[in-house]
Coordinates of C-alpha atoms and ligand atoms in Angstrom, one line a residue:
X1 CA -18.2 2.4 36.7
X2 CA -20.9 4.6 38.1
X3 CA -23.7 6.1 36.0
X4 CA -24.9 9.6 36.1
X5 CA -28.0 11.3 34.6
X6 CA -29.5 14.8 34.8
X7 CA -32.5 16.6 33.4
X8 CA -33.7 20.2 33.4
X9 CA -36.9 21.2 31.5
X10 CA -40.6 21.5 31.5
X11 CA -41.3 18.0 32.9
X12 CA -41.0 16.7 36.5
X13 CA -37.4 15.5 36.7
X14 CA -37.5 12.6 39.2
X15 CA -39.3 10.0 36.9
X16 CA -37.0 10.9 34.0
X17 CA -33.9 10.5 36.3
X18 CA -35.1 7.1 37.6
X19 CA -35.9 5.9 34.1
X20 CA -32.4 7.0 32.9
X21 CA -30.8 5.2 35.8
X22 CA -32.6 2.1 34.9
X23 CA -31.1 2.2 31.5
X24 CA -27.7 2.4 33.1
X25 CA -28.2 -0.6 35.5
X26 CA -26.3 -2.9 33.1
X27 CA -23.1 -1.0 34.2
X28 CA -23.3 -2.7 37.6
X29 CA -24.0 -0.8 40.8
X30 CA -24.6 -1.2 44.5
X31 CA -26.6 1.9 45.5
X32 CA -28.4 4.8 43.8
X33 CA -29.8 8.3 44.5
X34 CA -31.3 11.4 43.0
X35 CA -31.3 15.1 43.9
X36 CA -34.2 17.4 42.6
X37 CA -34.8 21.1 42.9
X38 CA -38.3 22.5 42.9
X39 CA -38.2 26.3 42.2
X40 CA -40.8 26.8 44.9
X41 CA -38.8 24.8 47.5
X42 CA -36.2 26.2 49.7
X43 CA -33.6 23.4 49.3
X44 CA -32.6 20.7 46.9
X45 CA -34.3 17.3 47.9
X46 CA -31.9 14.3 48.0
X47 CA -33.1 10.7 48.2
X48 CA -30.6 7.8 48.3
X49 CA -30.9 4.0 48.8
X50 CA -28.5 1.1 49.0
X51 CA -29.0 -1.9 46.8
X52 CA -31.2 -2.2 43.7
X53 CA -32.8 0.8 42.0
X54 CA -36.2 -0.6 42.9
X55 CA -35.5 0.5 46.5
X56 CA -35.2 4.1 45.3
X57 CA -38.3 3.7 43.1
X58 CA -40.3 2.4 46.0
X59 CA -39.1 5.2 48.3
X60 CA -40.1 7.9 45.8
X61 CA -43.2 6.3 44.3
X62 CA -41.3 6.0 41.0
X63 CA -40.3 9.6 41.3
X64 CA -43.8 11.0 41.7
X65 CA -43.2 11.9 45.3
X66 CA -40.2 14.2 44.5
X67 CA -41.2 17.5 43.0
X68 CA -39.1 19.7 40.8
X69 CA -38.1 20.0 37.1
X70 CA -34.3 20.1 37.6
X71 CA -32.3 17.2 39.0
X72 CA -29.4 14.7 38.9
X73 CA -29.3 11.0 39.5
X74 CA -26.6 8.3 40.1
X75 CA -26.0 4.6 40.2
X76 CA -22.8 3.9 42.3
X77 CA -20.2 1.3 41.6
X78 CA -18.2 1.6 44.9
X79 CA -14.5 2.4 44.7
X80 CA -13.9 4.6 47.8
X81 CA -16.1 3.6 50.7
X82 CA -18.3 0.6 51.3
X83 CA -21.6 0.3 49.5
X84 CA -24.1 2.1 51.8
X85 CA -26.9 4.7 51.7
X86 CA -24.5 7.2 53.3
X87 CA -21.8 6.6 50.6
X88 CA -24.4 6.6 47.8
X89 CA -24.5 9.7 45.6
X90 CA -25.5 12.5 45.4
X91 CA -23.1 14.1 47.8
X92 CA -23.4 17.6 49.0
X93 CA -22.1 20.4 51.1
X94 CA -23.9 21.9 54.2
X95 CA -27.5 23.1 53.5
X96 CA -27.1 21.4 50.2
X97 CA -25.5 24.6 48.7
X98 CA -23.7 22.3 46.2
X99 CA -25.0 18.8 45.2
X100 CA -22.9 16.5 43.0
X101 CA -23.0 13.1 41.3
X102 CA -19.7 11.7 40.0
X103 CA -18.4 8.9 37.8
X104 CA -14.6 8.4 38.1
X105 CA -11.8 8.4 40.7
X106 CA -10.3 11.5 42.4
X107 CA -6.7 10.4 42.9
X108 CA -5.7 13.2 45.3
X109 CA -8.9 13.2 47.4
X110 CA -7.0 12.6 50.7
X111 CA -4.9 15.7 50.1
X112 CA -8.0 17.7 49.3
X113 CA -9.9 16.4 52.4
X114 CA -7.0 17.6 54.6
X115 CA -7.1 21.0 52.9
X116 CA -10.8 21.4 53.3
X117 CA -10.8 20.1 56.9
X118 CA -8.3 22.8 57.7
X119 CA -10.7 25.3 56.2
X120 CA -13.4 24.0 58.6
X121 CA -15.3 21.6 56.4
X122 CA -16.6 18.4 58.0
X123 CA -16.9 15.2 56.0
X124 CA -19.8 12.8 56.5
X125 CA -18.7 9.9 54.1
X126 CA -15.7 7.9 53.1
X127 CA -16.1 8.8 49.4
X128 CA -13.7 10.7 47.1
X129 CA -16.8 12.4 45.6
X130 CA -17.8 14.3 48.8
X131 CA -14.4 16.0 48.4
X132 CA -15.5 17.4 45.1
X133 CA -18.8 18.7 46.5
X134 CA -17.1 20.5 49.4
X135 CA -14.3 21.9 47.1
X136 CA -16.9 23.3 44.8
X137 CA -18.7 24.8 47.8
X138 CA -15.5 26.4 48.9
X139 CA -14.8 28.0 45.6
X140 CA -18.5 29.0 45.1
X141 CA -18.5 30.9 48.4
X142 CA -15.2 32.6 47.4
X143 CA -16.8 33.7 44.1
X144 CA -19.9 35.0 45.9
X145 CA -17.6 37.3 47.9
X146 CA -16.2 38.6 44.6
X147 CA -19.7 39.7 43.7
X148 CA -19.9 37.5 40.6
X149 CA -23.2 36.5 38.9
X150 CA -24.6 33.1 39.6
X151 CA -23.4 31.7 36.2
X152 CA -19.9 33.3 36.8
X153 CA -19.8 31.9 40.3
X154 CA -20.6 28.4 39.0
X155 CA -17.9 28.6 36.3
X156 CA -15.4 30.0 38.8
X157 CA -16.0 27.1 41.2
X158 CA -16.0 24.4 38.5
X159 CA -12.9 25.8 36.8
X160 CA -10.9 26.0 40.0
X161 CA -12.0 22.5 41.0
X162 CA -10.8 21.2 37.6
X163 CA -7.4 22.8 38.2
X164 CA -7.1 21.4 41.7
X165 CA -8.4 17.9 41.3
X166 CA -6.3 15.0 39.9
X167 CA -8.1 12.0 38.5
X168 CA -11.1 11.2 36.4
X169 CA -14.6 12.6 36.6
X170 CA -17.9 13.1 34.9
X171 CA -19.9 15.4 37.2
X172 CA -23.5 16.5 37.4
X173 CA -23.7 19.6 39.7
X174 CA -26.6 21.5 41.2
X175 CA -26.1 24.8 43.1
X176 CA -28.8 25.5 45.7
X177 CA -29.3 29.1 44.7
X178 CA -29.7 28.3 41.0
X179 CA -33.0 26.3 40.9
X180 CA -33.4 26.1 37.1
X181 CA -29.7 25.4 36.2
X182 CA -27.8 22.1 35.9
X183 CA -24.0 22.0 35.4
X184 CA -21.7 19.3 34.2
X185 CA -17.9 18.8 33.8
X186 CA -15.7 16.1 32.4
X187 CA -12.2 14.7 32.5
X188 CA -11.6 11.1 31.3
X189 CA -15.0 9.7 32.3
X190 CA -17.6 9.7 29.5
X191 CA -20.3 12.5 29.5
X192 CA -22.9 13.4 27.0
X193 CA -25.5 16.2 26.9
X194 CA -28.8 15.7 25.2
X195 CA -31.3 18.3 23.8
X196 CA -35.0 17.4 24.4
X197 CA -37.6 19.0 22.2
X198 CA -41.4 19.2 22.1
X199 CA -43.3 18.2 25.3
X200 CA -40.1 17.2 27.0
X201 CA -38.4 20.5 26.2
X202 CA -35.2 20.7 28.1
X203 CA -31.7 19.3 28.4
X204 CA -30.1 16.1 29.8
X205 CA -26.7 14.9 30.9
X206 CA -25.7 11.2 31.1
X207 CA -22.7 9.0 31.4
X208 CA -23.9 6.9 28.4
X209 CA -26.4 7.1 25.6
X210 CA -28.9 4.5 26.9
X211 CA -30.0 6.9 29.6
X212 CA -31.3 9.6 27.2
X213 CA -32.6 7.5 24.3
X214 CA -36.3 7.7 25.5
X215 CA -36.0 11.5 25.5
X216 CA -33.7 12.4 22.7
X217 CA -31.3 11.1 20.0
X218 CA -29.6 14.5 19.7
X219 CA -26.5 14.6 21.8
X220 CA -23.2 16.4 22.3
X221 CA -20.1 14.5 23.5
X222 CA -18.4 16.5 26.1
X223 CA -14.6 16.4 25.9
X224 CA -12.0 16.6 28.6
X225 CA -11.9 19.8 30.7
X226 CA -15.1 21.1 29.2
X227 CA -18.0 22.5 31.2
X228 CA -21.7 22.4 30.3
X229 CA -24.3 24.8 31.7
X230 CA -27.9 23.7 31.0
X231 CA -31.3 25.3 31.6
X232 CA -34.7 24.4 30.2
X233 CA -34.1 26.5 27.1
X234 CA -30.4 26.9 26.9
X235 CA -27.2 24.9 26.6
X236 CA -23.9 26.7 27.0
X237 CA -20.5 25.0 26.7
X238 CA -17.2 26.3 28.0
X239 CA -13.5 25.3 28.0
X240 CA -11.5 25.2 31.2
X241 CA -10.6 28.9 30.7
X242 CA -14.4 29.6 30.8
X243 CA -14.4 30.7 27.2
X244 CA -17.6 29.7 25.5
X245 CA -17.2 27.0 22.8
X246 CA -19.4 25.5 20.1
X247 CA -19.8 21.8 19.6
X248 CA -21.8 19.8 17.1
X249 CA -24.8 17.7 17.9
X250 CA -24.7 14.0 16.9
X251 CA -27.8 12.1 16.0
X252 CA -27.7 8.6 17.7
X253 CA -28.6 5.8 15.4
X254 CA -28.1 3.0 17.9
X255 CA -30.9 1.0 19.4
X256 CA -31.1 0.7 23.2
X257 CA -29.5 -2.7 23.4
X258 CA -26.5 -1.6 21.3
X259 CA -26.2 1.6 23.2
X260 CA -25.7 -0.3 26.5
X261 CA -22.5 -1.6 25.0
X262 CA -21.4 1.8 24.1
X263 CA -21.8 1.0 20.4
X264 CA -19.7 -2.2 20.7
X265 CA -21.3 -5.4 19.5
X266 CA -20.4 -7.2 22.8
X267 CA -19.6 -6.3 26.4
X268 CA -16.3 -8.2 25.9
X269 CA -15.0 -5.9 23.2
X270 CA -16.2 -2.9 25.2
X271 CA -14.2 -4.2 28.2
X272 CA -11.2 -5.1 26.1
X273 CA -11.3 -1.6 24.9
X274 CA -11.6 -0.2 28.4
X275 CA -8.3 -1.7 29.5
X276 CA -6.1 1.4 29.0
X277 CA -8.4 3.4 31.3
X278 CA -8.9 0.6 33.8
X279 CA -5.1 -0.1 34.1
X280 CA -4.5 3.7 34.3
X281 CA -7.1 4.1 37.1
X282 CA -5.6 1.2 39.0
X283 CA -1.9 2.3 38.7
X284 CA -1.9 6.1 38.7
X285 CA -3.4 6.9 42.1
X286 CA -0.9 4.6 43.7
X287 CA 2.3 5.9 42.0
X288 CA 3.2 9.2 43.5
X289 CA 5.5 11.7 41.8
X290 CA 7.9 13.5 44.2
X291 CA 9.0 17.1 43.8
X292 CA 12.3 16.0 42.2
X293 CA 10.3 14.0 39.6
X294 CA 11.1 10.6 41.2
X295 CA 8.2 8.2 41.7
X296 CA 7.3 5.8 44.5
X297 CA 4.5 3.3 45.2
X298 CA 2.0 4.3 47.9
X299 CA 0.0 1.3 49.2
X300 CA -0.9 3.0 52.5
X301 CA -4.5 2.0 51.8
X302 CA -3.5 -1.6 52.8
X303 CA -2.7 -0.6 56.4
X304 CA 0.5 -2.6 56.2
X305 CA 3.7 -0.9 57.5
X306 CA 7.1 -1.2 55.9
X307 CA 8.1 -3.4 58.8
X308 CA 5.1 -5.7 58.1
X309 CA 6.2 -6.0 54.4
X310 CA 9.8 -6.6 55.4
X311 CA 8.8 -9.4 57.8
X312 CA 7.0 -11.3 55.0
X313 CA 8.8 -14.7 54.8
X314 CA 6.8 -16.2 51.9
X315 CA 4.0 -15.1 49.6
X316 CA 1.3 -17.5 48.5
X317 CA -1.0 -16.4 45.6
X318 CA -4.4 -18.1 45.3
X319 CA -7.1 -17.8 42.7
X320 CA -9.3 -19.7 40.2
X321 CA -9.3 -19.6 36.4
X322 CA -7.9 -16.3 35.1
X323 CA -7.2 -15.1 38.6
X324 CA -5.0 -18.1 39.1
X325 CA -3.2 -17.2 35.8
X326 CA -2.6 -13.7 37.3
X327 CA -1.1 -15.4 40.3
X328 CA 1.3 -17.4 38.1
X329 CA 2.6 -14.1 36.7
X330 CA 2.6 -12.5 40.1
X331 CA 4.8 -15.2 41.6
X332 CA 7.5 -14.7 38.9
X333 CA 7.4 -10.9 39.2
X334 CA 7.4 -10.8 43.1
X335 CA 10.0 -13.4 43.4
X336 CA 12.3 -11.9 40.7
X337 CA 12.1 -8.4 42.2
X338 CA 11.8 -8.9 46.0
X339 CA 13.6 -12.3 46.3
X340 CA 10.7 -13.3 48.7
X341 CA 9.9 -17.0 48.1
X342 CA 6.6 -17.3 46.3
X343 CA 4.2 -20.0 45.5
X344 CA 0.9 -20.0 43.6
X345 CA -2.0 -22.4 43.8
X346 CA -5.5 -23.1 42.5
X347 CA -7.9 -22.2 45.3
X348 CA -9.8 -25.4 44.8
X349 CA -6.6 -27.4 45.4
X350 CA -5.1 -25.2 48.1
X351 CA -8.1 -25.5 50.4
X352 CA -7.9 -29.3 50.5
X353 CA -4.2 -29.9 50.7
X354 CA -3.7 -29.0 54.4
X355 CA -1.1 -26.4 53.3
X356 CA 2.1 -25.6 55.2
X357 CA 1.7 -22.0 56.1
X358 CA 4.6 -20.0 57.8
X359 CA 3.8 -17.6 60.6
X360 CA 5.0 -14.6 58.6
X361 CA 3.5 -15.8 55.3
X362 CA 1.4 -13.4 53.2
X363 CA -1.5 -15.0 51.4
X364 CA -2.8 -13.0 48.4
X365 CA -6.3 -14.0 47.2
X366 CA -7.1 -12.8 43.7
X367 CA -10.7 -12.5 42.5
X368 CA -12.6 -10.2 40.2
X369 CA -16.0 -10.9 41.8
X370 CA -14.8 -11.4 45.4
X371 CA -17.4 -14.1 45.7
X372 CA -15.8 -17.2 44.1
X373 CA -16.6 -20.1 46.6
X374 CA -13.2 -21.9 46.4
X375 CA -11.2 -18.6 46.7
X376 CA -13.4 -17.5 49.7
X377 CA -12.9 -20.9 51.4
X378 CA -9.2 -20.7 50.9
X379 CA -9.1 -17.3 52.4
X380 CA -11.1 -18.5 55.4
X381 CA -8.7 -21.4 55.8
X382 CA -5.7 -19.0 56.0
X383 CA -7.5 -16.8 58.5
X384 CA -8.2 -19.9 60.7
X385 CA -4.5 -20.5 60.6
X386 CA -3.8 -16.9 61.7
X387 CA -2.0 -16.1 58.5
X388 CA -2.1 -12.5 57.1
X389 CA -4.3 -12.2 54.0
X390 CA -4.5 -9.6 51.3
X391 CA -7.2 -9.6 48.6
X392 CA -6.9 -8.2 45.1
X393 CA -10.6 -7.7 44.2
X394 CA -12.7 -5.7 41.8
X395 CA -16.0 -5.6 43.6
X396 CA -16.0 -3.3 46.6
X397 CA -17.6 -4.7 49.7
X398 CA -17.6 -8.3 48.3
X399 CA -17.1 -11.2 50.7
X400 CA -13.4 -11.7 49.9
X401 CA -12.8 -8.0 50.2
X402 CA -14.6 -7.8 53.6
X403 CA -13.0 -10.9 55.1
X404 CA -9.4 -10.3 54.0
X405 CA -7.1 -8.5 56.4
X406 CA -6.3 -6.0 53.6
X407 CA -7.7 -5.3 50.1
X408 CA -6.0 -3.8 47.1
X409 CA -8.9 -2.9 44.8
X410 CA -8.6 -3.0 41.1
X411 CA -10.5 -0.1 39.6
X412 CA -11.6 -1.8 36.4
X413 CA -15.3 -0.9 36.9
X414 CA -18.0 -3.5 36.5
X415 CA -17.1 -6.4 34.2
X416 CA -20.2 -7.8 32.5
X417 CA -18.8 -10.3 30.0
X418 CA -18.2 -13.8 31.5
X419 CA -14.7 -13.9 30.0
X420 CA -12.5 -11.6 32.1
X421 CA -10.3 -9.1 30.3
X422 CA -10.0 -5.7 32.0
X423 CA -10.2 -7.2 35.5
X424 CA -7.4 -9.6 34.6
X425 CA -5.3 -6.7 33.3
X426 CA -5.9 -4.6 36.4
X427 CA -5.1 -7.5 38.7
X428 CA -1.7 -7.7 37.0
X429 CA -1.2 -4.0 37.6
X430 CA -2.1 -4.4 41.3
X431 CA 0.5 -7.2 41.6
X432 CA 3.2 -5.1 39.8
X433 CA 2.6 -2.3 42.4
X434 CA 2.9 -4.8 45.3
X435 CA 6.0 -6.4 43.8
X436 CA 7.8 -3.0 43.5
X437 CA 6.6 -1.9 47.0
X438 CA 7.9 -5.2 48.5
X439 CA 11.2 -4.9 46.7
X440 CA 11.6 -1.2 47.6
X441 CA 11.1 -1.7 51.4
X442 CA 13.3 -4.8 51.4
X443 CA 16.1 -3.1 49.5
X444 CA 16.3 -5.6 46.7
X445 CA 15.7 -2.8 44.1
X446 CA 18.2 -0.1 43.3
X447 CA 16.8 3.4 42.8
X448 CA 17.4 3.5 39.0
X449 CA 15.7 0.1 38.5
X450 CA 12.8 1.2 40.6
X451 CA 12.3 4.3 38.6
X452 CA 12.6 2.4 35.3
X453 CA 10.0 -0.1 36.4
X454 CA 7.5 2.6 37.5
X455 CA 8.0 4.4 34.2
X456 CA 7.4 1.2 32.3
X457 CA 4.2 0.5 34.4
X458 CA 2.8 4.0 33.7
X459 CA 3.5 3.5 30.0
X460 CA 1.4 0.3 29.8
X461 CA -2.1 2.0 29.2
X462 CA -0.9 3.9 26.1
X463 CA 0.9 0.7 24.9
X464 CA -2.3 -1.3 25.3
X465 CA -4.1 1.5 23.3
X466 CA -1.5 1.1 20.5
X467 CA -2.1 -2.7 20.3
X468 CA -5.9 -2.2 20.2
X469 CA -5.5 0.3 17.4
X470 CA -4.2 -2.6 15.2
X471 CA -6.9 -5.1 16.3
X472 CA -8.1 -5.7 12.7
X473 CA -4.9 -7.6 12.0
X474 CA -5.7 -10.2 14.7
X475 CA -9.3 -10.2 13.4
X476 CA -8.1 -11.2 9.9
X477 CA -6.0 -14.1 11.4
X478 CA -8.9 -15.2 13.7
X479 CA -11.3 -15.4 10.8
X480 CA -8.7 -17.5 8.9
X481 CA -8.3 -19.9 11.9
X482 CA -11.9 -20.0 13.2
X483 CA -12.4 -23.6 12.0
X484 CA -9.4 -25.0 13.7
X485 CA -10.0 -27.8 16.2
X486 CA -6.9 -28.0 18.4
X487 CA -4.8 -25.1 19.5
X488 CA -1.6 -25.1 21.5
X489 CA -0.3 -22.1 23.3
X490 CA 3.4 -22.4 24.2
X491 CA 6.0 -20.3 26.0
X492 CA 8.7 -20.3 28.6
X493 CA 8.8 -18.5 31.9
X494 CA 6.3 -15.6 31.9
X495 CA 5.3 -16.6 28.4
X496 CA 4.0 -19.9 29.8
X497 CA 1.9 -17.9 32.2
X498 CA 0.5 -15.8 29.3
X499 CA -0.1 -19.0 27.4
X500 CA -2.4 -20.2 30.2
X501 CA -4.6 -17.2 29.9
X502 CA -4.6 -17.2 26.1
X503 CA -5.7 -20.8 26.1
X504 CA -8.5 -20.3 28.6
X505 CA -9.8 -17.3 26.8
X506 CA -10.0 -19.3 23.6
X507 CA -11.6 -22.4 25.2
X508 CA -14.3 -20.5 27.2
X509 CA -15.7 -18.4 24.4
X510 CA -15.0 -20.4 21.2
X511 CA -15.4 -24.0 22.6
X512 CA -12.2 -25.0 20.7
X513 CA -10.0 -27.5 22.5
X514 CA -6.8 -25.8 23.5
X515 CA -3.8 -26.4 25.8
X516 CA -1.1 -24.2 27.2
X517 CA 2.2 -25.9 27.5
X518 CA 5.6 -24.9 28.8
X519 CA 7.5 -24.9 25.5
X520 CA 10.4 -26.9 26.9
X521 CA 7.9 -29.6 28.0
X522 CA 6.5 -30.3 24.5
X523 CA 9.2 -32.9 23.6
X524 CA 8.2 -34.9 26.7
X525 CA 5.1 -36.3 25.1
X526 CA 2.7 -33.7 23.8
X527 CA 4.6 -33.1 20.6
X528 CA 3.1 -36.4 19.4
X529 CA -0.2 -34.5 18.9
X530 CA 1.4 -32.0 16.5
X531 CA 0.4 -32.7 12.9
X532 CA -0.5 -30.8 9.7
X533 CA -2.6 -27.7 10.3
X534 CA -2.5 -27.7 14.2
X535 CA -2.4 -24.1 15.3
X536 CA 0.4 -23.3 17.7
X537 CA 0.5 -19.8 19.3
X538 CA 4.1 -19.2 20.5
X539 CA 4.8 -16.5 23.0
X540 CA 8.4 -15.2 22.9
X541 CA 8.4 -11.9 24.9
X542 CA 11.2 -12.9 27.3
X543 CA 14.6 -11.9 25.7
X544 CA 16.6 -14.5 27.7
X545 CA 14.4 -17.3 26.4
X546 CA 13.6 -16.0 22.9
X547 CA 16.0 -18.2 21.0
X548 CA 14.8 -21.3 22.9
X549 CA 11.2 -20.6 22.1
X550 CA 12.0 -20.0 18.4
X551 CA 13.7 -23.4 18.3
X552 CA 10.6 -24.9 19.8
X553 CA 8.6 -23.2 17.1
X554 CA 10.9 -24.8 14.4
X555 CA 10.4 -28.2 16.1
X556 CA 6.6 -28.0 15.8
X557 CA 6.6 -26.3 12.4
X558 CA 8.7 -29.2 11.0
X559 CA 5.9 -31.5 12.1
X560 CA 3.2 -29.6 10.3
X561 CA 2.1 -27.0 12.8
X562 CA 0.9 -23.5 11.7
X563 CA 2.7 -20.9 13.8
X564 CA 1.3 -17.7 15.3
X565 CA 4.3 -15.9 16.8
X566 CA 3.9 -13.1 19.4
X567 CA 6.9 -11.1 20.6
X568 CA 8.2 -7.6 21.4
X569 CA 8.8 -5.1 18.6
X570 CA 12.2 -5.6 17.1
X571 CA 12.4 -9.3 17.6
X572 CA 12.1 -10.0 13.9
X573 CA 14.0 -13.3 14.0
X574 CA 10.7 -14.9 15.0
X575 CA 9.6 -14.6 11.4
X576 CA 12.1 -17.4 10.5
X577 CA 9.7 -19.8 12.3
X578 CA 6.3 -18.1 12.4
X579 CA 3.6 -18.1 9.7
X580 CA 1.9 -15.1 11.2
X581 CA 3.5 -12.6 13.7
X582 CA 2.1 -10.0 16.1
X583 CA 4.5 -7.6 17.7
X584 CA 3.7 -5.7 20.9
X585 CA 5.5 -2.6 22.1
X586 CA 8.7 -3.0 24.2
X587 CA 8.4 -2.9 27.9
X588 CA 10.2 -4.5 30.8
X589 CA 10.0 -8.2 30.3
X590 CA 8.3 -8.5 33.7
X591 CA 5.4 -6.5 32.4
X592 CA 5.1 -8.2 29.0
X593 CA 2.1 -10.1 30.1
X594 CA 0.0 -6.9 30.1
X595 CA 0.7 -6.4 26.5
X596 CA 0.9 -9.9 25.1
X597 CA -2.4 -10.9 26.5
X598 CA -4.3 -8.3 24.5
X599 CA -3.8 -10.0 21.1
X600 CA -4.8 -13.3 22.7
X601 CA -8.0 -11.8 24.1
X602 CA -8.7 -10.4 20.6
X603 CA -7.9 -13.8 19.0
X604 CA -10.4 -15.6 21.2
X605 CA -13.0 -12.8 20.8
X606 CA -12.9 -12.8 17.0
X607 CA -12.8 -16.6 16.6
X608 CA -15.9 -16.8 18.8
X609 CA -17.6 -14.1 16.7
X610 CA -16.6 -15.9 13.5
X611 CA -18.2 -19.1 14.9
X612 CA -21.4 -17.2 15.7
X613 CA -21.3 -17.9 19.4
X614 CA -22.6 -16.0 22.4
X615 CA -19.4 -14.2 23.3
X616 CA -20.6 -12.5 26.5
X617 CA -22.5 -15.5 27.9
X618 CA -20.7 -18.7 26.8
X619 CA -22.4 -22.0 27.5
X620 CA -22.1 -23.7 30.9
X621 CA -20.3 -20.7 32.4
X622 CA -21.2 -18.1 35.1
X623 CA -19.5 -14.8 35.7
X624 CA -19.0 -15.6 39.3
X625 CA -18.7 -19.3 40.5
X626 CA -20.2 -18.9 44.0
X627 CA -20.8 -22.7 44.3
X628 CA -18.1 -25.4 44.7
Ligands
AGP701 C1 -12.1 -16.1 33.2 O1 -12.4 -15.5 31.9 C2 -13.3 -16.9 33.7 N1 -14.5 -16.1 33.7 C3 -13.0 -17.6 35.1 O2 -11.9 -18.4 34.9 C4 -12.7 -16.6 36.2 O3 -11.5 -16.0 36.1 C5 -12.7 -17.4 37.5 O4 -14.0 -18.0 37.7 C6 -12.4 -16.6 38.8 O5 -13.4 -15.7 39.0 P1 -13.1 -14.5 40.1 O6 -11.9 -13.7 39.5 O7 -14.4 -13.7 40.1 O8 -12.8 -15.1 41.4

C-alpha cells in the first residue's frame, strides 16, 4: 500500500512531510514525492524520486530547499504503472492547478481516462491516480464557471469525483489557487487527520498513525465518503453531500513501533486482517457488471486474446513454498472448470528435470516477491523454450513480473511478515479469475454456473471478515495445543492442498514438526506415527469427499489422535469424529481454500505467540529467497 502525509500550519511543510514519509517506509514502496505551496510562490512545487526516500531527501536537502507551509507527500507501492519518477506521486493537472497523492486503486480509471481524453486532457503517466487529478481539475474548472467560492469549488470537485470514481482511495489534494488549504477524501483506504498545537500549530493528514506521532497524538479517523478541509487554524469535515459533520478526536496511546503495525502486535496479524480488502482489491476491478446485472471476467490487462486462451493445450503452474501450494489449488480449479490439462511443480524441481513443454502450453509462475531465484530460473527456462509465460506477482516491476510475457498482479499491498497470508489469498483469487476466464472462452462453463461462481468469488471478502470476527475461538484452541510436538494436516482433493499450506504456516513460525498428508494415504504407512495426543487437523470442505475424510478422522482418533475438524457451516456430522471443530461459511467447493486457510493461519499465528517466538521474522527464513 502507498503512504500519504500532509501538513498545513505555521512551520515549513517539506521537512515534516519527509519525516512523516520516513515513518511510513515500513509499508514498502518504490518511489516517493512531495508537493509544497509557498503563499508567495506562483505555483505548487513538486519534487519526486524513484527508489529510496533518501533520494528525495538528498534532492531537497532534507526538505530545507522546498519553501512553503502547506504540502502533501507520498510513498508509492506501484500497482498501475512501473516504479519510476514519472509514475511517482504527486500527480497533477496542467499548471499544477490540482495536485494529488493517492493510496488505493481506481477500478474504472481506464473509462475515466477515455472520458477526460475526449474532453481534451492529456495524460503523462500510466497511473490510475493521474486520472483523479485530471477529473478533479475538470470539475474544479466547472465549479469556477458557476462562480462558486474557493471552498465551494473544492467541495464541488471532490464530491463529483467521489460519485464518478469506483475503487478505493485516501487522497491528499492541493488546489493551486488555494495556497493555505489542504483537502483530503477517503473511501476504503485508511486516512486520519491530526491537530497540531503549540509551535507546530496546524493540521496534518496521513494514511497511518506513525506519520503524525512526532507532531500530534490527537487524531480524527476519516470514514468512507467523507471530505476534510484543513487550514492552519481550521479543520472542517463534510459528508459526500457537502454537509458539515462533527467527529470526535481520539488520543493515540500507541508507541511508534506499535503504530507501524496499525495497533496490531505483529505484521502477520495485520496482514491476516487485511485479507478481505486485499482479496476485494484483486477481484473487483476484474469482474465487470453488465447493464443486465450479469458479470464477466475482464483480464484484458494480460494482452492475451480469447483465441490465445482457447489455444492453450496445457497449463503448468510453478512456485515455491506457499506459492507452490497456491499452484496445487489452481491446478484443481483450472482443470475442473476449463478441462485444460494442468500440472503443478516446485520451481526448484521443474528447472532441473528437463521438462516436456508443449508448443501451446501456458506456464504460470506464482510469486509474491517476484524475485525468488528458483521461480525466476524456471521462468527463464520456459522462455528459452519459447513457451508462453504468465506471472502472478505482488511486487510491481519485480524481475518475474518484468520477464514474463504477461503479469496478473495481486493487489495485496506490501507483505512484511515472512509468513505469507494476504499474498497467498490474493494469488488464489487471481487463479480463480483465470480459471473462470479460461472456461468461459472455451465454452466449458454454462452461463448460470459462471454467474454463480462470480457471485461466490465476490462474496469471499465478507466471508473472510466473518471468520476473522471469531478468531478468539482459534486462539483458545491454539493456546491449548501450543506444547504439541507433532501435528498432521489431512484432507482429500482441495483439502489436501489446503493441508499443505496449513502445515507450512505452522512449521515456519512455531518450529513444530508438522506434515500434510492426503487423508487416503495415511493407511499406507504414516498412520503408524499416530499415538495418544498427536494433533490431527482434518480438512473436510469438499462435500463429495466429506464422509471419507470423517472416516479417516475416526481411524486416527481410535489410535489416540486429538482431532481439529474444519468444514463448511452445516456439516455438523464432523462432530462425531472431531474433538474441536471450526466451521467456515458456505461457498463453492472450488473456493473453499480461501476460507479454510484463514483458521489455519490463525492457528499457526497464535501457537507461535503462545510459544513466545518472533512471529514476523522466524529463524532461518527470509521474506524473499533470492538465492538458490
Ligand atoms: C510462505 O509463508 C514462505 N514465506 C515461503 O514459502 C514463500 O511462499 C516462498 O519462499 C515463495 O516466495 P515468493 O512467493 O516470494 O516467490
